[in-house]
Short mmCIF file of C-alpha atoms in Angstrom, two decimals:
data_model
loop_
_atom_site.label_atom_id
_atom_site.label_comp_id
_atom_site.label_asym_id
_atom_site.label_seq_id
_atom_site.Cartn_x
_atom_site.Cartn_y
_atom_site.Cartn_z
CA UNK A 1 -3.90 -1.53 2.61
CA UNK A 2 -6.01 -2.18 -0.42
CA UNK A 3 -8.13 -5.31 -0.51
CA UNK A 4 -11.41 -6.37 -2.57
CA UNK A 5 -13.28 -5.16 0.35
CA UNK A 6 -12.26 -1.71 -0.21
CA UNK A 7 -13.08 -2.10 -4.14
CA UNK A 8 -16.58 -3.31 -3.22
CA UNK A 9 -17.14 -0.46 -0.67
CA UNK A 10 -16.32 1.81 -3.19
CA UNK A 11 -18.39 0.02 -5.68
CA UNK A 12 -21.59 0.62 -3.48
CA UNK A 13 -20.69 4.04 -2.43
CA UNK A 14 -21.20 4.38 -5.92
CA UNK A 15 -24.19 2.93 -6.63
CA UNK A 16 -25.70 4.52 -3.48
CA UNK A 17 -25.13 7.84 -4.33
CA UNK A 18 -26.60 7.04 -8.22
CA UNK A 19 -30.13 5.80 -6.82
CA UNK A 20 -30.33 8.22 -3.93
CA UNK A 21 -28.56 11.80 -5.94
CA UNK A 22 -30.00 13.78 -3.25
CA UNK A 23 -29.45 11.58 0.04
CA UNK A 24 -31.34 9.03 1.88
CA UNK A 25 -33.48 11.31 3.52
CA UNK A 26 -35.09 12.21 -0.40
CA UNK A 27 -36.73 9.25 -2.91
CA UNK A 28 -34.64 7.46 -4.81
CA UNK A 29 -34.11 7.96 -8.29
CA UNK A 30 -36.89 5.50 -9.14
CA UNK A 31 -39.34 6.65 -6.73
CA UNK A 32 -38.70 2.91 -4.73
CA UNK A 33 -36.87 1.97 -1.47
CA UNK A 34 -33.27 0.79 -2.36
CA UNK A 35 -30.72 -1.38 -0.43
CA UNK A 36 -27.42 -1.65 -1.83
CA UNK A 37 -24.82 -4.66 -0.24
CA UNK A 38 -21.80 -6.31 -0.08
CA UNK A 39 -22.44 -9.71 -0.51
CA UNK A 40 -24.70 -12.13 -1.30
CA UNK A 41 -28.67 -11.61 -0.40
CA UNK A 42 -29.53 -13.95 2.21
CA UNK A 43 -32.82 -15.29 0.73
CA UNK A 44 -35.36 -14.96 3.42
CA UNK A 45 -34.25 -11.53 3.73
CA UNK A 46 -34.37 -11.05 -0.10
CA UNK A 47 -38.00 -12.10 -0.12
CA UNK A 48 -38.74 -9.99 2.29
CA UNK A 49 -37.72 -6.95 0.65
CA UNK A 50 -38.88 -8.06 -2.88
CA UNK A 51 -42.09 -8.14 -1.76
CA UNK A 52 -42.18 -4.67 -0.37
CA UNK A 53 -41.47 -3.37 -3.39
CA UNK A 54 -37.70 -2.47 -2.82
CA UNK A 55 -34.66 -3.15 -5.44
CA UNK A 56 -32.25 -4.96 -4.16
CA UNK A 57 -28.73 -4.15 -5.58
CA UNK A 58 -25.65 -6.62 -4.30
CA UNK A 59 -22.14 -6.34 -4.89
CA UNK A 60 -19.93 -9.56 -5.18
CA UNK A 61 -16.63 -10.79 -6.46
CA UNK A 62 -17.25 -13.58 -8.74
CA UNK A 63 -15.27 -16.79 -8.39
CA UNK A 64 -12.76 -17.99 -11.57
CA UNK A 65 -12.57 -14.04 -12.36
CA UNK A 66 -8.97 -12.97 -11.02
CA UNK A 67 -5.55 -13.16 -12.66
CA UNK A 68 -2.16 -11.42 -11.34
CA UNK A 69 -1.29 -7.78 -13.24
CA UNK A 70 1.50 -7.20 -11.12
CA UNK A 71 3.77 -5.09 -12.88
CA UNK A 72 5.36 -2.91 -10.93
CA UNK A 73 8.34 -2.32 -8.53
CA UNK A 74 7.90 -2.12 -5.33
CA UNK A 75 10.10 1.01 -4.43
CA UNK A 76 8.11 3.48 -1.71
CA UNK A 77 6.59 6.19 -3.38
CA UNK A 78 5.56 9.72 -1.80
CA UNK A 79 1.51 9.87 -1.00
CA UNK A 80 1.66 13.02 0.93
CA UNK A 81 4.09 15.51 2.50
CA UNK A 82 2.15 18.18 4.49
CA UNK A 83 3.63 21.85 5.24
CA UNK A 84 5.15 22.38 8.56
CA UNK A 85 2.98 24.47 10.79
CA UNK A 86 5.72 25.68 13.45
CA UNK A 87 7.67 28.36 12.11
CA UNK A 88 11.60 28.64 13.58
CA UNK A 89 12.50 32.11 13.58
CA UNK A 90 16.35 32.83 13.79
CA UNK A 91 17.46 36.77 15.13
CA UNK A 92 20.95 36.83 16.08
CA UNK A 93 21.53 34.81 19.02
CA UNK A 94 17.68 34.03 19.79
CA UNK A 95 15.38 31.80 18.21
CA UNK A 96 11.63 32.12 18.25
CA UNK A 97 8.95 29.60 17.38
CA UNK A 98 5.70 30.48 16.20
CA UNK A 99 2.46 28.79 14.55
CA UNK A 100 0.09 25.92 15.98
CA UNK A 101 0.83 22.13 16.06
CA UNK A 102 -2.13 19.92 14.24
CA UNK A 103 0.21 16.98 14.36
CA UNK A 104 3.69 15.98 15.06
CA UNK A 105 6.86 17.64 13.79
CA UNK A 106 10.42 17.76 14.47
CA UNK A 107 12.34 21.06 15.37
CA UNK A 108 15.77 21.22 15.10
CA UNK A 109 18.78 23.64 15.75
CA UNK A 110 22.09 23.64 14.27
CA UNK A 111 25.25 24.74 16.03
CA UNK A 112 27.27 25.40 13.02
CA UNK A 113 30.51 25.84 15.52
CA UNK A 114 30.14 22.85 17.41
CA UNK A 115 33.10 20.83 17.38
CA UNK A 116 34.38 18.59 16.50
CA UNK A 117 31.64 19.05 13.61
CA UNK A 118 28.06 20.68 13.09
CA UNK A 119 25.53 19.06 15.38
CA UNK A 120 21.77 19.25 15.44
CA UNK A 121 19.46 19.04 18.30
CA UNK A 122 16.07 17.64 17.69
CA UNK A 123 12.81 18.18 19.97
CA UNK A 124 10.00 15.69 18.60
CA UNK A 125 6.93 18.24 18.91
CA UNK A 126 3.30 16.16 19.80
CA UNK A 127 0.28 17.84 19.55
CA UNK A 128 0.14 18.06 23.74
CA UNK A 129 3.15 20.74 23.08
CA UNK A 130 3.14 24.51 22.83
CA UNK A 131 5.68 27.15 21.37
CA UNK A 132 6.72 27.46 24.96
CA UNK A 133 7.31 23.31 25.87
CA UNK A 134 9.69 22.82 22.64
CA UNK A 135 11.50 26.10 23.68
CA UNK A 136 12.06 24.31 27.01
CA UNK A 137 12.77 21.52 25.35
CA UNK A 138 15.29 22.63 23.69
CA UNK A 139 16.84 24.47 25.60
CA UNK A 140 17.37 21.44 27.97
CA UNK A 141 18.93 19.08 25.30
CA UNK A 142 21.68 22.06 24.23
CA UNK A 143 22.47 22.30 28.31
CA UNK A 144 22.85 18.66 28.35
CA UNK A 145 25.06 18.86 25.38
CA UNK A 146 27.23 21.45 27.18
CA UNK A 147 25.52 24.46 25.37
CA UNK A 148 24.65 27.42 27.93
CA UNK A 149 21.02 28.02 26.30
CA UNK A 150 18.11 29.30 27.64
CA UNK A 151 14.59 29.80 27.49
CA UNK A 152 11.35 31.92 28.06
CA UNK A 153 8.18 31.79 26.58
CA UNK A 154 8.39 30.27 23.27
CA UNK A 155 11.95 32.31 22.95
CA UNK A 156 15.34 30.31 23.07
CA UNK A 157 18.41 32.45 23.73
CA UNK A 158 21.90 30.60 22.43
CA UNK A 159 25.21 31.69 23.79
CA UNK A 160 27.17 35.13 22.07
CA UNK A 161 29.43 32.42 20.45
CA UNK A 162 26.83 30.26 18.63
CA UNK A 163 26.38 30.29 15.12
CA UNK A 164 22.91 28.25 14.76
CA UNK A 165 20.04 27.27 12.23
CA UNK A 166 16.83 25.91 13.10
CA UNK A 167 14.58 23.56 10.82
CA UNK A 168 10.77 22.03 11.38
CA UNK A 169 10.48 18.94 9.57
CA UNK A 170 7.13 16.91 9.13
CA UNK A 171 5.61 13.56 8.48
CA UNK A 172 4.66 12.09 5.11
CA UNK A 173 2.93 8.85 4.10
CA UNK A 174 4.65 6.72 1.37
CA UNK A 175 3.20 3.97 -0.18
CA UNK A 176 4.36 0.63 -1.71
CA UNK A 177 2.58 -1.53 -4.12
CA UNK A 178 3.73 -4.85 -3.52
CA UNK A 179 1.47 -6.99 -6.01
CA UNK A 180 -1.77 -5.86 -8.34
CA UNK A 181 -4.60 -7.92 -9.54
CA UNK A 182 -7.47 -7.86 -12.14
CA UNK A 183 -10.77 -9.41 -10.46
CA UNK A 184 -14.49 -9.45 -11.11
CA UNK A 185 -17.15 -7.89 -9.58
CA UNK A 186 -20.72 -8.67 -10.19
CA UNK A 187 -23.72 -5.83 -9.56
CA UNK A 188 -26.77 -7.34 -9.19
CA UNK A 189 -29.99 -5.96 -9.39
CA UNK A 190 -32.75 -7.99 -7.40
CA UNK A 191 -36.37 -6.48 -8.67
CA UNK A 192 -40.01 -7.58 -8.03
CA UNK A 193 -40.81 -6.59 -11.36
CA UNK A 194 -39.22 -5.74 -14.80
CA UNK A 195 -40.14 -2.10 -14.59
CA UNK A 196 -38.19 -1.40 -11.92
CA UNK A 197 -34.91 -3.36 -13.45
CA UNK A 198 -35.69 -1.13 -16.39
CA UNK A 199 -35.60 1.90 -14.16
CA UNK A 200 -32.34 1.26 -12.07
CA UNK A 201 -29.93 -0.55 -14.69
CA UNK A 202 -29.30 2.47 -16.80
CA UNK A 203 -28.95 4.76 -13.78
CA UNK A 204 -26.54 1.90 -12.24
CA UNK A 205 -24.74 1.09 -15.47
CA UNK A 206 -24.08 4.67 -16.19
CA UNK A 207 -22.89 5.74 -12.72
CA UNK A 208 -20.34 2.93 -12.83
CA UNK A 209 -19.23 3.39 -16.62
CA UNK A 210 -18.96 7.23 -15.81
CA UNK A 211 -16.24 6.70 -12.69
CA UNK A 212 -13.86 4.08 -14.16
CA UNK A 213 -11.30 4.94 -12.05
CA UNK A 214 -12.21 4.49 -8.24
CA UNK A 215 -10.42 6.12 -5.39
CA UNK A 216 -9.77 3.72 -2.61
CA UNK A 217 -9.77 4.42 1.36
CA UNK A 218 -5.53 4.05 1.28
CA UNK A 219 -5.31 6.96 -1.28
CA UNK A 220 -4.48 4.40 -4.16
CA UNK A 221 -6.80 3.90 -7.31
CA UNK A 222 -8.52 1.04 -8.85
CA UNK A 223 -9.50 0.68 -12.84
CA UNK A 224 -12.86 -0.41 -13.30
CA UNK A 225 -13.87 -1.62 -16.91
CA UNK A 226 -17.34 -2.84 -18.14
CA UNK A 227 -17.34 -6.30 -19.39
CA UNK A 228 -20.48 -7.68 -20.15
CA UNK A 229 -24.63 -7.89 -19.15
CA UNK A 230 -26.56 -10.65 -18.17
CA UNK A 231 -30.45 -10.66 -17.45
CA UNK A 232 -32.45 -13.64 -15.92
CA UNK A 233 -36.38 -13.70 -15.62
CA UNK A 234 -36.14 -17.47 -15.02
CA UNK A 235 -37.49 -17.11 -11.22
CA UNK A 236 -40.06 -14.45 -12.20
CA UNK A 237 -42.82 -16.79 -10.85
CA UNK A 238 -41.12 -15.55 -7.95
CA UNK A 239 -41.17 -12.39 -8.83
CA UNK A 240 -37.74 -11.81 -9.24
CA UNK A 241 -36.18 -9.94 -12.29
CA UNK A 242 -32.72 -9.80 -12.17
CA UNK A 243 -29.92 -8.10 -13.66
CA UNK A 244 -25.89 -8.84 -13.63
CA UNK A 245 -23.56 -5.99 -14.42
CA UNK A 246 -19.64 -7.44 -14.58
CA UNK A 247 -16.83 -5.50 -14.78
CA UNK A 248 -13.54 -6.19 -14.12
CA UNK A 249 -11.46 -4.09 -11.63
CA UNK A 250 -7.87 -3.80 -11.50
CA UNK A 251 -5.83 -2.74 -8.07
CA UNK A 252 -2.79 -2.86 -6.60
CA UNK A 253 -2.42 -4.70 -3.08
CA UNK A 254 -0.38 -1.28 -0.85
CA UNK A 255 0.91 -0.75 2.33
CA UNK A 256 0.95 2.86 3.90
CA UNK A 257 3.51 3.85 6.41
CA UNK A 258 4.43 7.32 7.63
CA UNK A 259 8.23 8.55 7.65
CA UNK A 260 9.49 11.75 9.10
CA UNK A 261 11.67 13.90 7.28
CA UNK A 262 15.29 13.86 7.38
CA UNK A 263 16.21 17.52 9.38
CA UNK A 264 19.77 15.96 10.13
CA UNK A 265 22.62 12.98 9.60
CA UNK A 266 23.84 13.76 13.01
CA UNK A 267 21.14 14.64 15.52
CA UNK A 268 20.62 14.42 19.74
CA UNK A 269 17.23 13.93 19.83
CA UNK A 270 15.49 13.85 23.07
#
């Protein structure tokens, strides 16, 4: 689910990555240690680190800054629908399955003479299984349903009279927006001195400006738009120059649930 948490995680990732291009482990872009938050500095720790010499860069959501933009339905709408990795092989009277399992999948067969009407036997596949267990498994739920089937290895054998199918279907991830707001989010840059806020605020400004549209962890997006700059030297007897980036961020509130796919209407499933 989507939440301001996830915008502001996002938001640092960014910033992060724009005063350290090569990683942690290499100086930042303005040759100065860098911390970049969520939240508000705690002061005693902020004076700490201003006078040490390192920049200070917080990320908040500002109070009085959020209206409602919902404007959507909320009808689920496909994320993701991965290829099956089991392979059902149909020859005549046998059926054999193939491939690896990376996560779970349905396999089906169809009796396309079962009476009174076509019928479809379902073996929910787990990663734990093998070609050989949903054979078996098979197998087992057509005996129980009064077809003489058999298996070995990762081969199922279906009685001289059977007229079958088989199917693999997966698991995808839909996703429903269910309301979307507009909120502001303040970057603050917390500097001993006004060389170094002269240093990072164009490299911050510009990595932010450059990726309006943020990817969040739930696979939705988020619109970020620059609003406005303020700049305060009114506690530089403290040495502290600071500078307020605000933009405005607009995202959707989701909710991610899986769903298997539909293999059958009418299934025995074991």
């Amino acid at each position: 689910m989507a939440d301001i948490s996830d915008v502001e995680k996002a938001i640092v990732t960014l910033v992060s990555a724009a005063l350290y291009p090569n990683g942690t482990s290499e100086p930042s872009a303005i040759a100065a240690p860098c911390k970049v938050m969520r939240g508000w500095p705690v002061p005693g720790q902020l004076d700490t680190d201003l006078g040490t010499g390192t920049l200070t860069v917080s990320v908040f959501p500002m109070a009085g800054m959020e209206r409602n933009t919902t404007r959507f339905t909320t009808d689920l709408q496909t994320l993701s629908i991965p290829a099956p990795t089991i392979t059902a092989t149909v020859a005549g009277q046998t059926i054999t399955f193939a491939g690896t399992i990376g996560a779970a999948q349905n396999v089906g067969v169809t009796l396309g003479d079962w009476q009174p009407a076509s019928q479809t036997f379902v073996y929910p596949a787990t990663i734990s299984d093998t070609m050989t267990t949903i054979a078996a498994g098979l197998a087992a739920l057509l005996v129980a349903g009064g077809v003489a089937a058999t298996s070995s290895g990762a081969v199922l054998t279906l009685p001289a009279t059977a007229i079958a199918t088989a199917i693999v279907g997966v698991y995808g991830t839909m996703w429903q927006e269910f309301k979307r707001q507009e909120r502001g989010v303040m970057v603050s840059l917390w500097c001993p001195d006004p060389t170094m806020r002269d240093l990072a605020a164009p490299i911050i400004d510009l990595a932010l400006v450059k990726n309006e549209h943020l990817l969040l962890p739930d696979g939705s997006g988020a619109r970020m738009v620059y609003q406005r700059t303020m700049i305060s030297d009114e506690r530089q007897t403290l040495n502290i120059y600071r500078r307020d980036l605000i933009y405005m961020v607009e995202y959707g509130t989701t909710v991610i649930t899986t769903y298997p796919q539909i293999i059958s209407t009418k299934a025995v499933i074991q």
